[in-house]
XYZ file of C-alpha atoms in Angstrom:
166
model
C 61.805 25.075 -31.539
C 65.253 24.595 -30.219
C 64.892 27.224 -27.643
C 61.405 26.861 -26.477
C 60.238 23.581 -27.680
C 57.449 22.405 -30.565
C 54.592 22.669 -28.190
C 54.991 26.345 -27.154
C 56.105 27.201 -30.659
C 52.724 25.843 -31.985
C 50.949 27.509 -29.255
C 52.521 30.964 -30.046
C 52.304 30.521 -33.539
C 48.347 29.956 -33.264
C 47.859 32.544 -30.716
C 49.993 35.426 -32.396
C 51.190 34.646 -35.747
C 48.202 33.527 -37.958
C 47.010 35.593 -40.552
C 43.671 36.453 -38.614
C 45.880 37.326 -35.312
C 48.174 39.642 -37.461
C 45.185 41.109 -38.985
C 43.375 41.585 -35.759
C 46.559 43.350 -34.309
C 46.838 45.647 -37.295
C 43.187 46.903 -36.903
C 42.634 46.550 -33.102
C 45.968 47.913 -31.974
C 48.690 50.513 -32.541
C 50.899 47.826 -34.373
C 52.372 48.808 -37.620
C 53.536 45.873 -39.827
C 56.138 46.183 -42.580
C 57.218 43.245 -44.796
C 60.189 42.424 -46.957
C 59.024 40.590 -50.113
C 60.436 39.119 -53.403
C 58.717 37.492 -56.289
C 60.197 34.423 -57.973
C 59.039 33.918 -61.375
C 58.009 30.175 -62.259
C 60.564 28.567 -64.355
C 58.515 26.185 -65.964
C 58.164 27.305 -69.811
C 54.802 25.415 -70.023
C 53.424 27.691 -67.472
C 52.137 30.650 -69.561
C 51.012 32.835 -66.666
C 54.627 32.992 -65.221
C 53.075 34.232 -61.906
C 54.677 35.151 -58.695
C 55.040 32.617 -55.849
C 52.513 32.078 -53.439
C 54.567 33.247 -50.434
C 56.832 36.044 -51.278
C 57.600 37.305 -48.098
C 61.172 37.205 -46.649
C 60.637 38.902 -43.413
C 58.539 41.241 -41.351
C 58.573 43.418 -38.318
C 55.955 44.887 -36.170
C 56.566 48.466 -34.593
C 54.226 49.977 -31.732
C 54.656 53.519 -30.689
C 54.398 53.809 -26.913
C 55.409 55.832 -23.919
C 59.024 54.580 -24.070
C 59.547 55.549 -27.932
C 58.729 52.398 -30.079
C 58.363 48.854 -29.263
C 59.719 46.480 -31.793
C 57.233 43.545 -30.942
C 58.057 41.256 -33.803
C 60.698 40.585 -36.175
C 61.070 37.474 -38.333
C 63.378 36.509 -41.223
C 62.793 33.097 -43.067
C 65.375 30.735 -42.349
C 66.621 30.769 -46.009
C 66.872 34.472 -46.095
C 68.995 34.932 -42.987
C 72.557 36.294 -43.287
C 71.868 38.501 -45.931
C 71.661 41.803 -44.181
C 67.603 41.803 -44.106
C 67.603 41.880 -40.315
C 70.110 44.776 -40.136
C 68.049 46.721 -42.700
C 64.871 46.117 -40.766
C 66.549 47.165 -37.514
C 67.939 50.416 -39.408
C 64.073 51.175 -40.645
C 62.927 50.585 -37.171
C 65.367 53.179 -35.848
C 64.427 55.729 -38.505
C 60.870 55.421 -37.560
C 61.720 55.695 -33.838
C 63.538 59.001 -34.741
C 60.506 60.290 -36.556
C 58.203 59.186 -33.864
C 60.373 61.216 -31.420
C 60.503 64.307 -33.555
C 56.461 64.365 -33.553
C 55.968 63.492 -29.866
C 56.366 66.483 -27.384
C 56.635 64.325 -24.449
C 60.128 63.093 -25.238
C 63.143 65.401 -23.912
C 66.735 64.558 -23.127
C 65.712 63.904 -19.653
C 62.839 61.424 -20.809
C 65.013 59.716 -23.268
C 63.037 57.588 -25.888
C 64.198 54.338 -27.153
C 63.602 51.621 -29.553
C 62.962 48.482 -27.270
C 62.218 44.830 -27.620
C 61.977 41.599 -25.788
C 64.071 38.572 -26.651
C 64.282 35.074 -25.244
C 67.205 34.704 -22.843
C 68.317 31.737 -24.309
C 68.272 33.157 -27.946
C 72.062 34.173 -28.110
C 72.105 34.567 -31.776
C 69.464 37.242 -31.504
C 70.762 38.724 -28.376
C 74.227 39.038 -29.963
C 72.678 40.758 -33.241
C 71.105 43.179 -31.185
C 74.006 43.991 -29.315
C 75.718 44.610 -32.316
C 73.036 47.130 -33.506
C 73.645 49.054 -30.185
C 70.883 47.739 -27.998
C 71.515 46.775 -24.331
C 69.875 44.538 -21.686
C 68.098 46.713 -19.221
C 65.650 44.189 -17.678
C 64.374 40.768 -17.656
C 60.649 39.677 -17.574
C 58.924 36.433 -17.389
C 55.352 36.623 -19.005
C 52.514 33.957 -18.742
C 51.092 33.600 -22.075
C 48.626 30.971 -21.096
C 48.171 27.049 -21.552
C 51.167 26.649 -19.081
C 53.660 28.521 -21.268
C 55.779 31.552 -20.297
C 57.953 33.968 -22.217
C 61.287 34.324 -20.303
C 62.822 37.208 -21.865
C 65.300 40.037 -21.655
C 64.175 43.611 -22.439
C 66.622 45.397 -24.637
C 66.694 48.860 -25.459
C 68.591 51.383 -27.701
C 68.065 54.959 -26.122
C 68.086 58.005 -28.767
C 68.848 61.641 -27.996
C 66.256 64.274 -28.621
C 66.509 67.383 -30.565
C 64.919 70.196 -28.189
C 62.512 72.183 -30.498
């Protein structure tokens, strides 16, 4: 909200982040979603079921193999779970999957270097700094009309990986 405002945030959540939109993205596209979860036991002794909390997820990311390598289309960590190494773990996971994708895809070579790439809002300095620390560099920018008078004004960031010639 501080970066793009409440109206655009609400619009984007309803357009891209609802359960149905994510489900559609999984089944109708090449997106692969991964979640980090935890389970909190209820501490009320009168609750004999002692079940898991209703929303156990701390974070998730979506990865899409493409002609460049792997696009990290979404990475979100709950506010209360930040600064615990979860985002770093997710980036490492994404890099490992990107390396696996490179190994099984013959189109990549040292001349056609594959990468893990993403887009990030130009004003999101915390995320930009985080990605730079992980080795990603800003290589371009893009302004994308997402409808309803809203735009995503982003940097494209990438981390290029070497290929092992088979």
